[in-house]
Coordinates of C-alpha atoms in Angstrom, one line a residue:
M75 CA 0.0 0.0 0.0
S76 CA 1.2 3.5 -0.8
W77 CA 2.3 5.7 2.1
S78 CA -0.2 8.3 1.0
A79 CA -3.1 6.0 1.7
G80 CA -5.1 7.5 -1.1
Y81 CA -4.6 11.1 0.1
V82 CA -3.4 13.7 -2.5
T83 CA 0.3 14.4 -2.1
D84 CA 1.2 15.6 -5.6
V85 CA 0.8 19.3 -4.6
D86 CA 1.5 21.0 -1.3
Y87 CA -1.4 21.9 0.9
T88 CA -2.2 25.6 1.5
Y89 CA -0.7 27.6 4.4
G90 CA -3.9 28.2 6.3
Y91 CA -4.2 29.1 9.9
Y92 CA -7.2 27.8 12.0
S93 CA -7.9 29.6 15.3
E94 CA -10.3 26.8 16.4
L95 CA -7.1 24.7 17.0
N96 CA -5.9 27.3 19.5
P97 CA -6.4 25.9 23.0
Y98 CA -6.7 29.5 24.4
Y99 CA -9.4 30.3 21.8
A100 CA -11.1 27.0 22.7
R101 CA -11.1 27.8 26.4
F102 CA -12.7 31.2 25.7
V103 CA -15.5 29.6 23.7
L104 CA -16.1 26.8 26.2
Q105 CA -16.0 29.1 29.2
D106 CA -18.4 31.4 27.5
A107 CA -20.7 28.4 27.1
G108 CA -20.4 27.8 30.9
Y109 CA -18.0 24.8 31.2
A110 CA -15.5 24.3 34.0
L111 CA -12.0 23.5 32.7
P112 CA -8.8 22.4 34.4
A113 CA -5.5 24.0 33.6
W114 CA -4.0 22.7 30.3
H115 CA -0.3 21.9 29.7
T116 CA -0.1 19.6 26.7
A117 CA -1.7 19.7 23.2
C118 CA -1.6 17.6 20.0
E119 CA -2.6 18.2 16.4
L120 CA -3.3 15.3 14.1
G121 CA -2.6 16.0 10.4
F122 CA -1.0 19.5 10.6
G123 CA -0.6 20.2 6.8
Q124 CA 2.0 22.8 6.4
G125 CA 2.2 23.2 10.2
M126 CA 1.2 26.9 10.4
S127 CA -1.4 26.4 13.1
V128 CA 0.7 24.2 15.3
N129 CA 3.8 26.4 15.0
L130 CA 1.8 29.6 15.7
H131 CA 0.2 28.0 18.7
A132 CA 3.4 26.5 20.0
A133 CA 5.3 29.8 19.6
S134 CA 2.6 32.0 21.1
G135 CA 1.5 29.9 24.1
S136 CA 2.9 27.9 27.0
L137 CA 1.6 24.5 26.1
Q138 CA 3.9 21.7 25.0
W139 CA 2.8 20.6 21.5
Y140 CA 3.1 17.3 19.7
A141 CA 1.8 16.8 16.1
N142 CA 2.1 14.7 13.0
D143 CA 1.5 14.8 9.3
F144 CA 2.4 11.9 7.1
N145 CA 3.6 14.1 4.2
P146 CA 7.4 14.5 4.6
Q147 CA 7.4 17.8 2.6
H148 CA 4.9 19.3 5.0
A149 CA 6.8 18.0 8.0
A150 CA 10.1 19.3 6.8
F151 CA 8.8 22.9 6.5
A152 CA 6.9 22.7 9.8
Q153 CA 10.0 21.4 11.6
E154 CA 12.1 24.2 10.1
L155 CA 9.7 26.8 11.6
A156 CA 9.6 25.0 14.9
A157 CA 13.4 25.0 15.1
I158 CA 13.6 28.7 14.2
S159 CA 11.1 29.7 16.8
G160 CA 12.6 27.5 19.5
S161 CA 9.1 26.6 20.7
G162 CA 9.9 23.0 21.5
A163 CA 7.1 21.6 19.4
V164 CA 7.7 17.9 18.6
L165 CA 6.6 17.4 14.9
S166 CA 6.8 14.1 13.0
D167 CA 5.9 12.7 9.5
E168 CA 4.4 9.5 10.7
S169 CA 1.2 7.9 9.6
F170 CA -1.8 7.9 12.0
A171 CA -1.1 4.2 12.7
E172 CA 2.6 4.9 13.6
F173 CA 1.9 8.1 15.6
C174 CA -1.0 6.7 17.5
A175 CA 0.9 3.6 18.5
R176 CA 3.8 5.6 20.1
D177 CA 4.4 4.9 23.8
D178 CA 6.5 8.0 24.4
L179 CA 3.6 10.5 24.2
P180 CA 2.1 12.2 27.2
Q181 CA -1.5 12.5 28.2
F182 CA -3.0 15.5 26.3
D183 CA -5.3 18.2 27.6
F184 CA -6.2 19.3 24.0
I185 CA -6.3 17.3 20.8
G186 CA -7.3 18.9 17.5
L187 CA -7.8 17.8 13.9
H188 CA -9.0 20.2 11.3
G189 CA -10.0 19.1 7.8
I190 CA -9.0 15.5 8.4
W191 CA -11.9 13.4 9.6
S192 CA -13.9 13.4 6.4
W193 CA -10.9 12.7 4.1
I194 CA -9.4 9.6 5.7
S195 CA -10.3 5.9 5.7
P196 CA -12.6 4.3 8.3
D197 CA -9.6 2.4 9.6
N198 CA -7.8 5.7 10.3
R199 CA -10.9 7.2 11.9
A200 CA -11.0 4.2 14.2
L201 CA -7.3 4.7 15.1
I202 CA -7.9 8.3 16.0
V203 CA -10.9 7.5 18.2
D204 CA -8.8 4.9 20.1
F205 CA -5.9 7.4 20.4
V206 CA -8.3 10.0 21.9
R207 CA -9.7 7.4 24.2
R208 CA -6.2 6.5 25.5
R209 CA -4.4 9.8 25.3
L210 CA -7.0 12.6 26.1
R211 CA -6.8 13.4 29.8
V212 CA -10.0 13.7 31.9
G213 CA -11.2 17.3 31.5
G214 CA -9.5 17.5 28.2
V215 CA -11.0 18.8 24.9
L216 CA -11.2 17.4 21.4
Y217 CA -11.7 19.8 18.5
I218 CA -12.9 18.2 15.3
S219 CA -14.1 19.6 12.0
Y220 CA -15.8 17.7 9.2
N221 CA -18.1 17.8 6.2
T222 CA -21.6 17.4 7.3
L223 CA -24.9 15.9 6.1
P224 CA -27.5 16.8 5.1
G225 CA -25.8 19.9 3.7
W226 CA -23.5 18.0 1.4
A227 CA -26.2 15.7 0.0
A228 CA -26.9 17.9 -3.1
F229 CA -23.2 18.3 -3.8
A230 CA -21.9 14.8 -3.2
P231 CA -22.6 13.7 -6.8
L232 CA -20.5 16.6 -8.1
R233 CA -17.5 15.6 -5.9
K234 CA -17.8 12.0 -7.1
L235 CA -17.8 13.2 -10.7
F236 CA -14.5 15.1 -10.0
A237 CA -12.9 12.1 -8.5
C238 CA -14.1 9.7 -11.3
H239 CA -12.9 12.0 -14.0
A240 CA -9.5 12.3 -12.5
E241 CA -9.2 8.6 -12.1
R242 CA -10.5 7.4 -15.4
M243 CA -10.0 10.3 -17.9
S244 CA -6.7 11.9 -17.0
A245 CA -4.0 12.0 -19.6
P246 CA -1.1 9.6 -18.9
G247 CA 1.4 11.3 -16.6
A248 CA -0.9 14.3 -15.9
G249 CA -0.2 16.0 -12.6
I250 CA -2.9 16.7 -10.1
E251 CA -3.3 20.3 -11.1
A252 CA -4.0 19.3 -14.7
Q253 CA -6.4 16.7 -13.4
V254 CA -8.2 19.3 -11.3
K255 CA -8.6 21.6 -14.3
A256 CA -9.7 18.9 -16.6
A257 CA -12.3 17.6 -14.2
L258 CA -13.7 21.1 -13.6
D259 CA -13.9 21.8 -17.3
F260 CA -15.8 18.5 -18.0
S261 CA -18.1 19.1 -15.1
Q262 CA -19.0 22.6 -16.4
Q263 CA -19.7 21.0 -19.8
L264 CA -22.0 18.4 -18.2
V265 CA -23.9 21.0 -16.0
A266 CA -24.5 23.1 -19.2
T267 CA -26.5 20.1 -20.6
E268 CA -28.8 20.3 -17.6
P269 CA -28.5 16.8 -16.3
R270 CA -31.3 15.9 -13.9
A271 CA -28.9 14.6 -11.2
L272 CA -27.3 18.0 -11.0
S273 CA -30.4 20.1 -11.6
D274 CA -30.3 21.8 -8.2
S275 CA -29.4 25.5 -8.9
R276 CA -27.0 25.4 -5.9
V277 CA -24.9 22.9 -7.7
K278 CA -24.2 25.2 -10.6
D279 CA -23.5 28.0 -8.2
R280 CA -21.1 25.8 -6.2
L281 CA -19.3 24.7 -9.4
G282 CA -18.8 28.3 -10.4
T283 CA -17.3 29.1 -6.9
I284 CA -15.0 26.0 -7.0
A285 CA -13.7 27.0 -10.4
K286 CA -12.2 30.2 -8.9
Q287 CA -10.5 28.5 -6.0
D288 CA -6.8 27.5 -5.5
P289 CA -6.2 24.2 -7.3
H290 CA -3.9 23.1 -4.5
Y291 CA -6.8 23.5 -2.1
L292 CA -9.2 21.8 -4.5
A293 CA -6.9 18.8 -4.9
H294 CA -6.9 18.1 -1.2
E295 CA -10.6 19.0 -0.7
Y296 CA -12.2 17.0 -3.5
F297 CA -9.8 14.6 -5.1
N298 CA -8.7 12.2 -2.4
R299 CA -9.7 8.5 -2.5
D300 CA -11.5 8.7 0.8
W301 CA -14.2 11.3 1.3
E302 CA -17.2 10.8 3.6
P303 CA -19.5 13.6 4.9
M304 CA -21.3 12.5 8.0
Y305 CA -24.4 13.3 10.0
F306 CA -23.7 14.7 13.5
A307 CA -25.5 11.7 15.0
D308 CA -23.1 9.3 13.2
L309 CA -20.1 11.3 14.4
A310 CA -21.3 11.2 18.0
A311 CA -21.7 7.4 17.6
A312 CA -18.2 7.1 16.3
L313 CA -16.7 9.1 19.2
A314 CA -18.7 7.3 21.9
P315 CA -15.9 4.8 22.7
A316 CA -13.6 7.8 23.7
K317 CA -16.1 8.8 26.4
L318 CA -16.6 12.3 25.0
A319 CA -19.5 14.6 25.7
Y320 CA -20.6 17.1 23.1
A321 CA -19.9 20.7 24.3
C322 CA -20.6 23.3 21.6
Q323 CA -19.7 24.5 18.2
A324 CA -16.4 26.4 17.9
S325 CA -17.9 29.8 17.4
T326 CA -19.5 32.1 20.1
M327 CA -21.9 33.2 17.4
D328 CA -23.6 29.8 17.6
Q329 CA -24.6 30.8 21.2
V330 CA -26.9 33.5 19.7
P331 CA -29.9 31.6 18.4
V332 CA -31.7 34.7 16.9
L333 CA -28.9 34.9 14.3
H334 CA -29.7 31.4 13.0
F335 CA -33.3 30.4 13.6
T336 CA -36.8 31.7 13.3
P337 CA -38.9 31.8 16.5
E338 CA -40.7 28.7 15.4
Q339 CA -37.5 26.8 14.6
Q340 CA -36.0 27.8 18.0
A341 CA -39.1 26.7 19.8
L342 CA -38.8 23.3 18.1
L343 CA -35.2 23.0 19.1
D344 CA -35.9 24.1 22.7
G345 CA -38.4 21.3 23.0
I346 CA -35.8 18.6 22.2
A347 CA -34.3 17.3 25.5
D348 CA -31.6 15.1 24.0
P349 CA -28.6 17.3 23.1
L350 CA -27.3 15.0 20.3
F351 CA -30.6 14.7 18.5
R352 CA -31.1 18.5 18.9
E353 CA -27.8 19.1 17.1
T354 CA -28.9 16.7 14.3
V355 CA -32.2 18.6 13.9
R356 CA -30.3 21.9 14.0
D357 CA -28.2 20.7 11.0
Y358 CA -31.4 19.9 9.1
I359 CA -32.8 23.4 9.7
Q360 CA -29.6 25.0 8.6
N361 CA -28.7 22.4 5.9
Q362 CA -25.3 22.4 7.5
Q363 CA -22.3 21.5 5.3
F364 CA -19.4 21.8 7.7
R365 CA -19.1 21.7 11.4
R366 CA -16.4 22.7 13.9
D367 CA -17.1 21.1 17.2
Y368 CA -15.6 20.9 20.7
W369 CA -16.1 17.7 22.8
I370 CA -15.0 17.3 26.4
K371 CA -14.0 14.2 28.3
G372 CA -15.8 14.7 31.6
A373 CA -17.8 17.8 30.8
R374 CA -18.9 19.8 33.9
K375 CA -21.1 22.9 33.8
L376 CA -20.6 25.8 36.2
A377 CA -23.3 27.2 38.5
P378 CA -24.6 30.6 37.3
A379 CA -22.6 32.6 39.9
E380 CA -19.4 30.7 39.0
Q381 CA -20.0 31.2 35.3
Q382 CA -20.5 35.0 35.7
A383 CA -17.2 35.3 37.7
Q384 CA -15.4 33.3 35.1
W385 CA -16.9 35.4 32.3
E386 CA -15.7 38.6 33.9
R387 CA -12.1 37.4 34.0
M388 CA -12.1 36.7 30.3
R389 CA -10.4 39.3 28.0
V390 CA -10.9 40.7 24.5
A391 CA -9.3 43.2 22.2
L392 CA -10.5 44.8 19.0
A393 CA -9.3 42.7 16.0
V394 CA -9.7 45.4 13.3
P395 CA -9.4 49.2 13.2
R396 CA -12.6 50.9 14.5
D397 CA -13.6 52.2 11.1
Q398 CA -13.4 48.7 9.6
V399 CA -15.9 47.1 11.9
K400 CA -18.9 45.9 9.8
M401 CA -22.3 46.7 11.2
K402 CA -24.0 44.3 8.8
L403 CA -23.4 40.6 8.9
A404 CA -24.3 38.3 6.0
L405 CA -25.7 35.1 7.5
P406 CA -27.6 32.2 6.0
R407 CA -30.8 33.7 7.3
G408 CA -30.0 37.0 5.6
T409 CA -28.3 40.2 6.4
I410 CA -28.3 41.2 10.1
N411 CA -27.9 44.9 11.1
L412 CA -26.1 45.4 14.3
T413 CA -27.6 48.0 16.7
P414 CA -25.3 51.0 17.0
A415 CA -26.7 51.9 20.4
L416 CA -25.4 48.6 21.7
Y417 CA -22.2 48.2 19.7
D418 CA -20.8 51.7 19.5
P419 CA -20.1 52.2 23.2
L420 CA -18.1 49.0 23.3
L421 CA -16.2 50.0 20.2
E422 CA -15.4 53.4 21.6
I423 CA -13.7 51.7 24.6
L424 CA -11.8 49.1 22.6
Q425 CA -10.7 51.3 19.7
D426 CA -7.2 51.9 21.1
G427 CA -6.5 48.1 20.6
Q428 CA -5.7 47.5 24.3
P429 CA -7.0 44.2 25.9
R430 CA -9.7 44.6 28.5
T431 CA -11.5 42.1 30.8
L432 CA -15.2 41.6 30.3
G433 CA -15.7 42.5 33.9
E434 CA -14.1 46.0 33.2
L435 CA -16.3 46.4 30.1
A436 CA -19.4 45.4 32.2
K437 CA -18.7 48.1 34.8
R438 CA -18.4 50.7 32.2
L439 CA -21.3 49.7 30.0
L440 CA -24.0 48.1 32.0
G441 CA -26.9 50.3 33.0
P442 CA -30.3 51.5 31.6
A443 CA -29.0 51.4 28.0
M444 CA -27.5 47.9 28.2
Q445 CA -28.4 44.9 30.2
R446 CA -25.9 42.1 31.0
S447 CA -27.6 39.7 28.6
Q448 CA -27.2 42.2 25.8
L449 CA -23.5 42.7 26.5
V450 CA -23.0 38.9 26.5
E451 CA -24.7 38.7 23.1
V452 CA -22.7 41.6 21.7
I453 CA -19.4 40.0 22.8
R454 CA -20.5 36.7 21.3
V455 CA -21.4 38.2 18.0
M456 CA -18.2 40.2 17.7
V457 CA -15.9 37.4 18.7
G458 CA -17.8 35.0 16.3
A459 CA -17.5 37.6 13.5
R460 CA -13.8 37.9 14.0
M461 CA -14.1 41.6 15.0
L462 CA -12.8 40.9 18.6
H463 CA -9.9 38.7 19.6
P464 CA -10.7 36.4 22.5
L465 CA -7.8 36.4 24.9
P466 CA -6.7 34.3 27.9
E467 CA -6.8 35.9 31.3
Q468 CA -3.1 36.9 31.0
A469 CA -0.5 36.8 28.2
A470 CA 0.0 33.2 27.1
A471 CA 3.8 33.5 26.7
D472 CA 6.8 35.9 27.0
G473 CA 6.8 36.6 23.3
Q474 CA 10.4 35.5 22.4
A475 CA 9.5 32.4 20.4
A476 CA 6.7 34.3 18.7
A477 CA 9.1 37.1 17.7
R478 CA 11.5 34.6 16.2
L479 CA 8.7 32.9 14.2
N480 CA 7.3 36.2 13.1
Q481 CA 10.7 37.3 11.8
R482 CA 10.9 34.2 9.6
I483 CA 7.3 34.6 8.3
V484 CA 7.8 38.2 7.3
Q485 CA 11.0 37.2 5.5
L486 CA 9.0 34.7 3.5
A487 CA 6.5 37.4 2.7
Q488 CA 9.1 39.1 0.6
H489 CA 8.6 36.3 -2.0
S490 CA 5.1 34.9 -1.3
A491 CA 1.7 35.8 0.0
G492 CA 1.0 32.3 1.2
I493 CA 1.3 32.8 5.0
A494 CA -1.3 35.3 6.2
A495 CA -1.0 35.2 10.0
L496 CA 1.6 36.1 12.7
A497 CA 2.1 34.9 16.2
S498 CA 0.6 36.8 19.2
P499 CA 1.6 36.0 22.7
Q500 CA -1.5 37.8 23.9
T501 CA -3.9 35.6 22.0
G502 CA -1.8 32.4 22.4
G503 CA -2.1 31.9 18.6
G504 CA -2.2 33.4 15.2
V505 CA -3.6 36.8 14.1
P506 CA -4.6 37.3 10.4
I507 CA -2.1 39.7 8.9
S508 CA -1.9 40.6 5.2
R509 CA 1.3 40.3 3.2
F510 CA 1.7 44.0 2.8
T511 CA 1.2 44.6 6.5
Q512 CA 3.8 42.0 7.3
L513 CA 6.3 43.8 5.0
F514 CA 5.5 47.1 6.6
I515 CA 6.2 45.5 10.0
Q516 CA 9.6 44.2 8.8
Q517 CA 10.6 47.7 7.6
Y518 CA 9.2 49.4 10.7
L519 CA 11.3 47.2 12.9
A520 CA 14.3 48.0 10.7
G521 CA 13.8 51.7 11.5
E522 CA 11.5 53.1 8.8
R523 CA 8.8 55.3 10.4
E524 CA 7.4 57.2 7.4
A525 CA 4.5 55.9 5.2
D526 CA 6.4 56.9 2.0
G527 CA 9.4 54.9 2.9
L528 CA 7.3 51.8 3.8
A529 CA 5.4 52.1 0.6
R530 CA 8.5 52.5 -1.6
Y531 CA 10.1 49.5 0.0
V532 CA 7.1 47.2 -0.9
H533 CA 6.8 48.8 -4.4
T534 CA 10.5 48.1 -5.1
L535 CA 10.2 44.6 -3.8
L536 CA 7.2 43.9 -6.0
Q537 CA 9.1 45.2 -9.0
R538 CA 12.0 43.0 -8.2
N539 CA 9.7 40.0 -8.0
R540 CA 7.9 41.0 -11.2
E541 CA 4.6 41.3 -9.3
R542 CA 1.8 43.8 -9.3
V543 CA -0.8 44.8 -6.8
V544 CA -4.2 43.4 -7.4
H545 CA -6.9 45.6 -6.0
E546 CA -10.6 44.8 -6.1
G547 CA -9.9 42.1 -8.6
K548 CA -7.9 44.3 -11.0
M549 CA -4.1 44.4 -11.5
M550 CA -2.5 47.8 -11.2
E551 CA -0.4 48.4 -14.3
N552 CA 0.5 52.0 -13.6
D553 CA 3.5 52.5 -11.2
A554 CA 2.2 55.8 -9.9
A555 CA -1.2 54.3 -9.0
Q556 CA 0.4 51.3 -7.3
L557 CA 2.7 53.4 -5.2
A558 CA -0.2 55.7 -4.2
H559 CA -2.2 52.6 -3.2
L560 CA 0.7 51.3 -1.1
Q561 CA 1.2 54.7 0.5
A562 CA -2.4 54.7 1.6
L563 CA -2.0 51.2 3.1
A564 CA 1.2 52.3 4.8
Q565 CA -0.5 55.3 6.3
R566 CA -3.3 53.1 7.6
F567 CA -0.7 50.8 9.1
L568 CA 0.9 53.6 11.0
Q569 CA -2.2 55.3 12.1
A570 CA -4.8 52.5 12.7
E571 CA -3.1 49.1 12.8
L572 CA 0.3 49.6 14.6
A573 CA -1.1 50.3 18.1
S574 CA -3.2 47.1 18.0
L575 CA -0.3 45.0 16.7
Q576 CA 1.8 46.4 19.6
A577 CA -0.9 45.6 22.2
L578 CA -1.1 42.0 20.9
G579 CA 2.7 41.6 21.2
I580 CA 3.2 41.2 17.5
V581 CA 5.2 44.4 17.1
P582 CA 7.4 45.3 20.0
L583 CA 7.3 48.8 21.4
V584 CA 10.4 50.6 20.1

């Protein structure tokens, strides 16, 4: 049997960062949901891809990380980053069978796997469940994401068509990128003939979206030998031997029912006593396609007074400049308009980028204009919409390993836009940072303090790389327009972004 076990290895995976794998983020979400959690010291990621998440988490926090990915190319890059940061993360290129059988691993407080479960064989899923049963400590948390039914039911035939075309119709010796393109081209031809099996209008829309995506991502998402979307109830049955209790989805926004359900739908869900069946019905209502879930081994809910005290110790910081906060959210139910009277006072306090406890915010905001339940909902919406960073009660690390990792990432940004996050010892994980902002940070730390100098550095770098800025889908062909655009971005960096980056420990105070 091939070492790849049917998983695509012809092209590298993307350099994505997933905050749900951050134990400090997970603690915030779970504590917001009212769970009692012990202190955590060890963590494990199964199937780390290029290793961005595990490296950002290991460098930004104080947990000892172990992780594996069977692709040696991925492991080599991830190990290089771990060595540069000095985080002590232990990363290997073993298969699940090899890694899960090791007898030198500790008990883990947190185990995470993102984008793995639906794309591996039943045998490997069984190995993972047994590993979690044996290696997850009591009180520990499992994070798992997976393709979900019934949401994938309409699209499963399209995915099967991709895979069959790649297997049966590819030209001899064609690489995976050529296979992806050929399968997409044929599928578009077929859909144009209006076949009844693909008559759902959503299939055509999905195909159009897929055709615009990175072929590297598509190869790993749609062209593996194993691919099995799963009902929540079936996932729960599969995890049962590991003694796990379902806790919540990995977004605080899911704790705000009005965003997702009509009153009639919510009343129906409220009448379902069994939590596992309730989640299954929820997926039917939402036609859920992808879930991100936390499970706890030995879940324990806090009493209301304990939960309130815990909530008040939690911290947040604004994740975007004040003027970039979106007061409209596009959700499956439609566009939601946020109420300025509730959100503006909070934003005024947080606009300096400094972290604050929820207890401090409550003291300043609660009164006739805002009740505690409203503030809780506002925090949940803004954290779930990625407008607030959830933070641990105190900085997760001293920042030295994060600084070393960030230095390497911004060096890589000179040649590629692939890595779009930097390490923050305040969050204990990664923070989304664009390539141009990374390059501005690099030059700022080298001593450049003027917007014009920052912009000219990036402009010259792009010219050397024979690259052009793409803005709103259009390439800038005029040097003057490109430089002016970069100057505006550099000005925003200095005036609106820098203070927040310093507060998060990403840019040192100089």
